[in-house]
XYZ file of C-alpha atoms in Angstrom:
635
model
C 72.781 42.434 136.867
C 70.407 41.620 133.560
C 67.729 41.307 136.201
C 68.006 44.348 137.502
C 68.136 46.577 133.782
C 64.976 44.261 133.423
C 63.146 45.182 136.138
C 63.912 49.484 134.826
C 63.039 49.245 132.272
C 59.869 47.320 133.154
C 59.088 50.288 135.439
C 59.799 53.112 132.559
C 58.008 51.167 129.819
C 55.251 51.611 132.551
C 55.329 54.464 133.835
C 54.366 56.096 130.088
C 52.012 54.202 129.204
C 50.988 55.561 131.939
C 51.683 59.617 130.389
C 50.360 58.256 127.925
C 46.948 57.011 129.100
C 46.701 59.739 130.916
C 47.051 62.865 128.273
C 45.128 61.201 126.109
C 42.105 61.530 128.978
C 42.833 64.615 130.151
C 43.074 65.762 125.980
C 38.886 63.224 126.648
C 38.041 65.614 129.170
C 39.044 69.234 128.038
C 37.239 68.011 124.706
C 33.751 67.259 126.649
C 34.468 70.914 128.665
C 35.215 73.431 125.019
C 38.753 73.707 126.105
C 39.955 73.281 122.899
C 43.732 75.109 123.384
C 44.327 72.203 126.697
C 42.523 69.514 124.405
C 45.121 70.664 121.749
C 47.679 71.278 124.154
C 47.900 67.396 125.512
C 46.796 65.381 122.078
C 50.116 66.986 121.203
C 52.123 64.574 123.191
C 50.159 61.900 122.426
C 52.435 59.239 119.500
C 50.499 60.080 115.706
C 47.839 56.774 115.341
C 44.679 56.619 114.250
C 43.341 57.448 118.016
C 44.985 60.968 118.171
C 43.771 61.608 114.352
C 40.229 60.819 115.596
C 40.520 63.509 119.055
C 42.264 65.684 116.771
C 38.427 65.111 114.314
C 36.684 65.584 117.374
C 38.765 68.702 118.323
C 37.922 70.866 115.518
C 34.777 69.411 114.881
C 35.814 68.699 111.133
C 32.312 66.911 109.740
C 31.665 64.858 113.375
C 29.285 62.223 112.263
C 26.567 60.523 114.743
C 29.317 57.026 113.770
C 32.017 59.679 115.122
C 30.087 61.076 117.975
C 28.724 57.107 119.603
C 32.601 56.283 118.400
C 33.702 59.472 121.013
C 30.675 58.412 123.915
C 31.676 54.191 124.148
C 35.238 55.989 124.632
C 34.309 58.131 127.826
C 31.757 55.638 128.478
C 34.409 52.926 129.712
C 36.138 55.145 132.102
C 35.473 54.697 135.490
C 37.055 58.723 136.756
C 34.623 60.290 134.900
C 31.493 62.351 136.362
C 29.020 61.479 133.151
C 26.707 64.555 134.317
C 29.435 66.896 132.350
C 29.291 63.862 129.757
C 25.724 64.240 129.438
C 26.098 68.002 129.189
C 28.008 67.249 125.796
C 26.022 65.298 123.803
C 22.754 67.626 124.618
C 24.565 71.010 123.283
C 26.492 68.877 120.066
C 24.562 66.270 118.963
C 20.964 67.250 117.379
C 18.760 65.173 117.129
C 18.868 63.873 113.235
C 16.096 64.566 110.755
C 12.698 61.813 110.473
C 13.631 61.888 106.763
C 16.570 59.916 107.148
C 15.187 57.694 109.608
C 15.726 55.975 113.295
C 19.776 56.201 113.580
C 21.356 53.493 115.346
C 24.368 55.544 116.079
C 22.532 58.476 117.682
C 20.119 55.994 119.922
C 23.133 54.419 121.770
C 24.622 57.667 122.563
C 21.304 58.532 124.076
C 21.498 54.657 125.522
C 24.543 54.877 126.522
C 23.980 58.742 128.299
C 20.809 56.905 130.420
C 22.736 54.565 131.662
C 25.670 56.577 132.979
C 23.698 58.079 134.661
C 21.482 56.053 135.884
C 24.104 54.069 137.398
C 25.509 57.333 139.331
C 22.793 57.237 140.471
C 21.496 60.336 138.948
C 17.743 58.684 138.071
C 16.039 62.518 138.138
C 17.927 62.896 135.398
C 18.361 59.647 134.133
C 14.337 59.973 133.465
C 14.302 62.615 131.806
C 16.434 61.573 129.110
C 14.821 58.781 128.604
C 11.391 60.293 127.687
C 13.160 61.992 124.955
C 14.359 59.227 124.229
C 11.235 57.605 123.806
C 9.238 60.019 121.842
C 12.147 60.441 118.823
C 11.439 56.663 118.194
C 7.523 56.878 118.747
C 7.573 58.640 115.551
C 9.185 56.252 113.303
C 6.996 53.028 111.337
C 6.367 50.581 114.700
C 6.702 47.272 112.071
C 10.468 48.187 111.023
C 13.158 45.631 112.518
C 15.509 48.851 113.767
C 12.052 50.300 115.313
C 11.546 46.949 116.962
C 15.273 46.428 118.332
C 15.316 50.244 119.640
C 11.934 49.519 121.863
C 12.794 46.779 122.905
C 16.371 48.254 124.090
C 14.925 50.726 126.058
C 13.647 48.412 127.811
C 15.834 48.425 130.226
C 16.198 51.464 131.755
C 12.279 50.201 133.554
C 14.003 46.532 134.549
C 16.239 49.168 136.641
C 12.643 50.556 137.854
C 11.842 47.002 138.675
C 14.987 45.694 140.378
C 15.033 48.720 142.854
C 10.562 47.781 143.255
C 11.932 43.977 143.971
C 9.069 43.372 141.397
C 10.450 39.596 140.236
C 7.294 38.557 138.047
C 6.879 41.419 136.008
C 10.472 41.615 135.768
C 10.952 38.223 134.535
C 8.264 38.550 131.528
C 9.422 42.021 130.611
C 13.332 39.436 130.381
C 11.370 36.570 128.806
C 9.925 38.812 126.711
C 12.601 41.013 125.386
C 14.543 38.141 124.729
C 11.974 37.009 122.188
C 12.804 39.809 120.351
C 16.541 39.985 120.608
C 16.833 35.917 119.671
C 13.851 36.858 116.242
C 16.402 39.392 115.135
C 19.542 37.652 115.366
C 20.991 40.467 117.363
C 23.976 38.335 120.351
C 24.301 41.966 122.098
C 20.281 42.982 122.969
C 20.366 38.851 124.175
C 23.225 40.195 126.916
C 21.577 42.596 127.507
C 18.621 41.687 128.769
C 20.302 38.641 130.272
C 23.203 40.481 131.921
C 19.610 42.672 134.139
C 18.369 39.002 134.698
C 20.156 38.242 136.863
C 19.690 41.026 139.705
C 16.277 39.608 139.367
C 18.366 35.644 140.251
C 19.584 37.170 143.344
C 16.736 38.377 145.040
C 15.362 34.363 144.268
C 18.709 33.181 146.210
C 19.306 30.827 142.803
C 22.983 30.470 142.478
C 23.910 27.783 140.329
C 21.505 29.665 137.554
C 23.234 33.604 138.239
C 26.293 31.676 137.448
C 25.120 29.204 134.141
C 23.753 32.724 132.751
C 27.389 34.650 133.507
C 28.898 31.233 131.635
C 26.192 31.988 128.922
C 26.765 35.852 128.420
C 29.931 34.762 127.610
C 29.934 32.236 125.398
C 27.624 35.055 123.768
C 30.380 37.700 124.136
C 32.484 35.577 122.324
C 30.428 36.032 118.978
C 30.989 39.414 118.796
C 34.083 41.464 116.669
C 34.080 43.330 119.634
C 33.516 43.515 123.467
C 29.853 45.036 124.863
C 29.623 46.973 128.214
C 28.399 44.364 129.605
C 31.846 41.987 129.588
C 33.727 42.666 131.828
C 30.648 43.676 134.176
C 29.817 39.859 133.493
C 33.441 38.412 134.814
C 32.724 40.723 138.052
C 30.037 38.985 138.485
C 30.565 35.385 138.316
C 34.284 35.790 139.863
C 32.225 36.881 143.200
C 29.599 34.023 143.144
C 32.959 31.282 142.345
C 34.431 32.825 144.998
C 31.247 32.336 146.825
C 30.224 28.657 146.202
C 34.565 27.871 146.645
C 35.302 27.016 142.810
C 38.094 25.857 141.531
C 40.552 29.052 142.248
C 42.406 28.579 139.029
C 39.591 30.107 136.944
C 38.926 32.153 139.262
C 41.977 33.804 138.801
C 42.189 33.758 134.710
C 38.959 35.346 134.322
C 40.225 38.347 137.689
C 43.855 38.259 135.628
C 41.843 38.792 132.539
C 39.745 42.206 134.122
C 42.967 43.748 135.430
C 43.730 43.883 131.689
C 41.099 45.620 130.402
C 39.156 49.128 130.889
C 37.465 48.040 133.407
C 40.805 46.979 135.666
C 40.016 49.092 138.577
C 37.369 46.760 139.840
C 39.420 43.850 140.181
C 41.437 45.002 142.865
C 38.630 44.215 145.094
C 38.487 40.790 143.360
C 42.305 40.455 144.009
C 41.325 41.162 147.837
C 38.785 38.802 147.789
C 40.354 36.207 146.956
C 44.121 36.701 148.973
C 41.566 36.344 152.109
C 40.793 32.492 150.944
C 44.616 32.225 150.488
C 45.722 31.661 154.423
C 45.472 27.625 153.609
C 46.879 28.239 149.845
C 50.399 28.746 149.239
C 50.650 28.871 145.276
C 47.820 30.619 144.822
C 49.080 33.703 147.874
C 52.016 33.318 145.844
C 50.591 33.840 142.541
C 48.485 36.783 143.593
C 51.644 38.334 145.239
C 53.749 37.842 142.060
C 51.497 39.510 139.729
C 51.403 42.268 142.067
C 55.151 42.704 142.707
C 55.340 42.470 146.126
C 56.466 40.140 148.954
C 53.255 40.276 151.277
C 49.595 39.919 152.364
C 49.977 44.140 154.303
C 52.124 45.542 150.742
C 49.445 43.662 148.492
C 46.426 45.916 149.821
C 48.371 48.999 150.409
C 49.576 48.455 146.952
C 45.657 47.715 146.006
C 44.183 51.238 147.801
C 46.856 52.931 145.741
C 46.083 51.806 142.296
C 41.857 51.817 143.291
C 41.881 55.409 144.614
C 39.777 56.549 141.342
C 36.709 54.222 142.688
C 33.785 55.614 143.396
C 32.585 55.577 147.253
C 30.733 51.632 147.335
C 33.610 50.544 145.783
C 36.258 51.854 147.972
C 33.717 50.618 151.097
C 34.193 47.351 149.640
C 37.471 47.488 148.717
C 38.759 48.615 152.148
C 36.499 45.871 153.828
C 37.802 42.986 151.498
C 41.607 44.757 152.341
C 40.678 44.402 155.904
C 39.977 40.839 155.900
C 42.135 39.877 153.365
C 44.985 42.035 156.581
C 42.949 39.678 159.541
C 42.923 36.292 157.422
C 46.814 36.474 157.235
C 47.231 37.627 161.229
C 48.419 41.292 160.324
C 45.519 42.084 162.656
C 46.501 45.777 163.233
C 46.600 46.325 159.964
C 43.538 45.085 159.240
C 41.880 46.454 161.868
C 42.846 50.686 160.344
C 41.469 49.156 157.357
C 37.622 48.242 158.609
C 38.669 52.282 159.671
C 38.871 53.455 156.718
C 35.489 51.355 154.974
C 33.366 53.753 158.452
C 34.027 56.541 157.539
C 33.798 56.609 153.580
C 29.972 54.954 154.828
C 29.387 56.917 157.339
C 27.181 54.753 158.524
C 26.875 53.589 162.498
C 27.878 50.692 163.663
C 26.313 47.945 166.397
C 28.137 47.977 169.212
C 29.091 44.196 168.848
C 30.742 45.106 165.795
C 33.105 47.996 167.285
C 33.880 45.244 169.738
C 34.912 42.698 167.205
C 37.135 44.923 165.414
C 38.626 46.273 168.819
C 39.397 42.638 169.073
C 42.192 42.618 166.095
C 43.791 44.672 168.472
C 44.191 42.374 170.952
C 45.388 39.071 169.331
C 48.632 37.433 168.868
C 50.846 40.997 169.715
C 54.106 38.615 170.759
C 53.207 37.271 166.530
C 52.938 40.997 165.416
C 56.020 42.307 166.933
C 58.067 39.247 165.678
C 56.670 40.791 162.493
C 57.936 44.406 162.883
C 61.315 43.414 163.622
C 61.277 40.737 160.527
C 59.657 43.935 158.293
C 62.270 46.659 159.386
C 64.477 43.989 158.305
C 62.913 43.610 154.996
C 62.349 47.429 154.813
C 66.335 47.929 154.737
C 66.656 44.692 152.181
C 63.739 47.242 149.978
C 65.444 50.282 150.939
C 69.011 49.059 149.183
C 67.274 47.657 146.691
C 65.648 51.092 145.405
C 68.956 52.635 145.881
C 70.343 50.503 143.793
C 67.573 50.763 140.779
C 67.926 54.943 141.061
C 71.301 54.909 140.781
C 72.106 52.577 137.627
C 69.176 55.011 136.693
C 71.491 57.764 136.923
C 74.615 56.381 135.159
C 71.646 54.404 131.956
C 70.663 58.669 132.430
C 73.883 59.902 131.723
C 75.706 57.554 128.938
C 71.608 58.374 127.138
C 71.815 62.516 127.666
C 76.156 61.775 127.148
C 75.511 59.774 124.147
C 72.763 62.064 122.684
C 74.758 65.176 122.367
C 77.180 64.078 120.918
C 75.172 62.167 118.986
C 72.990 65.782 118.608
C 76.889 67.643 117.950
C 77.927 65.495 114.935
C 74.617 65.579 113.010
C 74.837 69.642 113.661
C 78.275 68.783 111.618
C 77.245 66.861 109.437
C 73.970 69.124 107.995
C 76.804 72.629 107.870
C 79.159 70.504 105.108
C 75.804 69.446 103.961
C 73.680 72.677 103.617
C 77.529 74.315 102.003
C 77.844 71.449 99.577
C 74.208 72.085 98.236
C 74.625 76.253 98.456
C 78.058 75.020 96.353
C 76.139 73.176 93.666
C 73.338 75.386 93.379
C 75.844 77.726 92.860
C 77.408 76.372 89.727
C 74.166 75.019 88.409
C 72.869 77.956 88.204
C 76.254 79.004 86.345
C 76.341 75.980 84.214
C 72.194 76.797 83.238
C 73.879 80.280 82.922
C 76.168 79.596 80.193
C 73.639 76.696 78.466
C 71.353 79.636 77.881
C 73.668 82.074 76.557
C 75.220 79.089 74.148
C 71.874 78.615 72.571
C 71.604 82.285 72.575
C 74.772 83.187 70.466
C 73.688 79.266 68.253
C 70.295 81.653 66.967
C 72.527 84.832 66.617
C 74.488 82.758 64.568
C 71.666 81.014 62.760
C 70.164 84.175 62.082
C 73.545 86.230 60.764
C 73.799 83.234 58.608
C 70.443 83.488 56.892
C 70.778 87.019 56.122
C 73.959 85.818 54.368
C 71.914 83.075 51.775
C 70.422 83.602 48.772
C 69.856 79.684 48.480
C 65.794 79.395 49.129
C 66.908 75.251 50.181
C 70.435 76.420 52.385
C 67.416 78.528 53.921
C 65.205 76.900 55.236
C 67.894 74.671 56.679
C 69.569 77.380 58.306
C 65.795 78.069 59.779
C 64.909 74.777 60.690
C 67.785 74.703 62.162
C 67.465 77.409 64.737
C 63.743 75.841 65.114
C 64.916 73.050 66.432
C 67.331 75.243 68.430
C 64.187 77.303 69.986
C 62.625 74.064 70.318
C 65.303 72.781 73.266
C 65.828 76.267 75.021
C 62.205 75.632 75.635
C 63.105 72.406 77.335
C 66.158 74.222 79.229
C 64.657 77.491 80.368
C 61.034 74.938 81.668
C 64.350 72.044 83.500
C 65.822 75.223 85.062
C 62.660 76.829 86.875
C 60.667 73.599 87.727
C 62.694 72.851 91.480
C 62.122 68.556 91.180
C 64.416 68.860 87.622
C 61.536 67.366 85.849
C 59.389 69.124 82.608
C 55.500 69.561 82.906
C 55.509 68.821 79.412
C 51.576 69.364 78.831
C 53.290 73.474 79.650
C 55.968 73.175 77.562
C 53.421 71.584 74.384
C 51.451 74.916 74.626
C 54.838 76.946 74.696
C 55.639 75.516 71.824
C 52.448 75.853 70.120
C 52.016 79.246 70.515
C 56.003 80.135 68.876
C 55.219 77.900 66.191
C 52.424 79.779 65.245
C 53.254 83.232 65.411
C 56.570 82.958 63.252
C 54.635 81.042 60.824
C 51.669 83.808 61.632
C 49.014 80.843 61.542
C 47.532 82.356 65.434
C 43.589 82.833 63.914
C 43.832 80.678 61.357
C 44.237 76.440 62.799
C 43.103 76.462 65.461
C 45.080 73.751 68.395
C 44.072 71.475 70.635
C 46.013 70.117 73.259
C 45.275 67.153 75.586
C 47.750 66.689 77.804
C 47.348 65.318 81.290
C 50.021 66.767 84.382
C 52.773 64.446 82.493
C 56.755 64.480 83.749
C 60.086 63.503 81.876
C 63.627 64.248 82.369
C 65.125 66.146 80.357
C 66.891 62.228 77.708
C 63.275 62.024 77.245
C 62.011 65.165 76.815
C 64.318 67.197 74.249
C 64.540 63.751 71.468
C 60.096 64.277 71.950
C 60.572 68.100 71.984
C 62.243 67.487 69.296
C 59.232 65.195 67.504
C 56.492 67.802 68.393
C 58.983 70.432 66.747
C 58.995 68.726 63.369
C 55.537 67.270 62.748
C 54.241 70.715 64.082
C 56.251 72.672 61.835
C 55.326 70.807 59.219
C 52.020 70.834 59.750
C 52.415 74.650 59.746
C 53.724 74.779 57.057
C 52.792 72.191 53.736
C 49.031 71.133 55.820
C 46.758 74.017 55.532
C 46.324 75.576 52.200
C 42.790 77.195 53.737
C 42.511 79.941 56.397
C 39.277 77.751 57.769
C 38.273 75.307 59.190
C 42.545 73.991 60.079
C 42.641 72.034 63.037
C 45.898 70.559 64.336
C 45.450 68.157 67.309
C 48.422 66.934 70.143
C 47.351 64.287 72.474
C 49.838 62.797 75.535
C 48.622 60.165 76.895
C 49.547 56.698 78.712
C 47.990 53.891 80.222
C 49.112 51.527 83.573
C 51.645 48.945 81.477
C 51.474 50.658 78.523
C 54.067 52.872 76.897
C 52.832 56.087 76.503
C 51.083 57.294 73.139
C 51.876 60.654 70.545
C 49.433 61.289 68.569
C 49.447 64.760 66.180
C 46.519 64.746 63.587
C 45.704 67.350 61.585
C 42.871 68.049 59.279
C 44.976 69.151 55.584
C 46.230 68.201 52.810
C 47.974 64.655 53.462
C 50.594 63.482 52.047
C 50.492 62.157 48.465
C 49.311 58.114 48.297
C 52.125 56.406 47.539
C 53.909 58.560 50.967
C 56.303 56.159 52.188
C 58.154 56.934 55.127
C 60.809 54.538 54.469
C 61.816 56.220 51.223
C 61.307 59.793 52.234
C 64.198 62.336 51.857
C 62.932 64.771 53.916
C 65.495 65.313 56.993
C 62.965 66.811 59.269
C 61.346 63.377 58.660
C 64.480 61.088 58.580
C 65.652 62.680 62.010
C 62.008 61.759 63.955
C 62.420 58.037 62.323
C 65.914 58.350 64.736
C 64.906 60.218 67.652
C 61.554 57.529 67.996
C 63.552 55.058 67.806
C 66.609 56.883 70.305
C 63.041 56.382 72.512
C 62.616 52.723 71.982
C 59.348 53.840 69.682
C 57.883 53.203 67.218
C 56.385 55.376 64.278
C 52.980 54.710 62.827
C 51.481 57.041 60.051
C 47.671 57.520 59.114
C 47.110 59.024 55.952
C 43.388 59.711 55.913
C 41.905 63.060 56.183
C 44.788 64.560 56.672
C 47.385 63.032 58.576
C 48.177 61.693 61.682
C 51.150 60.449 63.387
C 51.589 57.911 66.494
C 53.763 57.589 68.787
C 54.560 55.068 70.873
C 58.128 55.367 72.793
C 59.213 54.454 76.519
C 60.883 56.963 79.704
C 63.738 57.255 80.470
C 63.506 54.913 83.522
C 61.823 52.157 81.268
C 64.423 52.263 78.900
C 67.309 51.745 81.446
C 65.214 48.457 82.117
C 65.664 47.643 78.760
C 68.731 48.045 78.124
C-alpha cells in the first residue's frame, strides 16, 4: 500500500511540474507574440519567484536592458519545439541597435548571434545570412584593436564555418578553426574555445577520424566543467559523444550515464533517440536492458518504444525520423517484428523518401518471421495488460479516496477558519468601540482639567501661584497633544516630528513669539509609543517654555534649535539649544530650586537618560535616553 501511494504521489508531482513548465512556455510564447493579456493570464498561474518576476518585467517592458533581453532569448533558444522565426520578428522589433558611443555591447551581439545560429539550424539560411550581414556591419563600426572587437569578430566566423561544412571544404574550414581557437586561447575565453571545437567535429566526421572525434568531445566536456553555467553546446556534445561511444562499442555504463545526464536537462527530448539506439544493443545485456526499462517505468521494449514515441512528439521531423528508425531497430532486435515494421513505416512516411525494392523486401520479412513466437507473446501481453488495468483501476480508486478525504478536510478547515474569522472581526469591532470611547473620555478629562485650571487662574491673585497653575496647564496641553496624535495613529505610535511642530506652534502662540523667534526643528521620521512620548513631551514643554519666557531679551536674532537623532546601537540624543542670555555662571542643575528643571531631571531618569547642560552662548540641553523596548531589556 505504501508503494502504491508513493507511486500515486510521484505521478501527481510529475503532472504538476509538467503543467508549470507548460504555463511558463505559454507565457513566453505570448510575450513574443505581444499578447499581453494572455501572457498575464498564464503568468498568474506560476509560483512566485525570480523567473516569474522576470517574465512580469518583460510583459510590462519595465526598463528592459540588453542583459534582460539576452537572458530571455537564451531561455527561448533552449526550447526545442519553438519556431525561431517568431522569435526573430520579436527581436528585430524590440531589441534596438545600441548607440555607438556606449561601445560594443556584448549582450546585444550575443542576442544576434543566437538568432543567426537558430535560424541556420532550422534551415532558414536566407534569413540567417541577412542577419549575419547586419551583425557584421554593427561590429565593423568599432576599433579593431580592442579585445571586445577581436572576440566578436572571431565569434562571427561560426556562420562561415557552417557554410564551409555544407561545401565540404575541409582544408579551409580546419585553417579557420585553428586560427579562431588560437585567438580564443589568447583571450582566455573558454566558451569561445568550446564553440570552435564543436564546429571542428563536423570536419572530423568527413575525415572518418573517430578517435579524434571522441577525444574532442571529451575535451569540450572538460572545458564545460570550468564554466559557472553550461554553454548551449553542452548537451549537444553529450549527444555526439554517446553516438560515438555506441558506434565504437564503448562501456555501456559510461554511455548510460551520459544519456541520463542529457535526460535531466532542457535537451532531454534528444535523449529518447539515444535510449532507443542503446536498447537495440541490449538484447544480450539483460542488466542494461532492465536499467533502461526501469528508468521509464515500463516492463518491455514495446512499451518503452511507445513511451519514447509519445515523449518525442515535439522533435523536428528529421530528429523524429531518427527516433522512429532507432525504435524500429530496437523492436526488431528484441523480436517485436510486427511492431518494428510499423515503426519502420512511420519513419518512411515522415521522410517521404522512395526506398529501394530491396529495402521494402527486408522490411516485409518482419511479418513472416517467428509467427508462433509472436502469437505466444500476444497471449502473454494480454495477461500483462489485465494486470496493468487492475493496477490502474486500483490507483484511480485510491486517488478518489484521497481526493474525497482532502476535500472533506479542506471544507471542515475552511468552515472552522470562517467561524474564527467572524469571531475575531466581532471582537475587533468591540475593542475598537471601547478604544474610541476610552480616547473620548480621556480627551474630555483633559478638557475638564484644563477648564478647572482656567477657572482657578481667574480667582488667584498671587503671581507665583498663578505661574505654577499656568505651568500645569501647559503640561496638560502637551499630554493632550500626545493623546491626540496617538488617537489618530493607526499603528499606536506617535510621529514625534509632527508632535514637536504642533507643540512649538502652540507655545509660540501662547507666548506671542511667532515673529520674534526662529525655530529650527531637525527630526527625522521617528516614532515613539506613549510610555516614551509623554515624559519626552513634558521635557520638551519645560525646556521650550523656559527658553520662550527667559532666554530672549531682544526682538531680533532669536533662535531656538531642536534636534532629535539616533545612531546605530546608540541611545537617542535630544538637543535643545537657544542663543539667549543663558544661565548665570555659577548655575548648577543639582542646586536649582526651579520645579520645572527638577521635573526635567526626574523625567530624564525615568527614560534611563542622561542630562547635560552647556551654558555657552545661550543654553544647550543634551538629553540621551532609551526607548521603551531598550528600557525593558535593561530592567
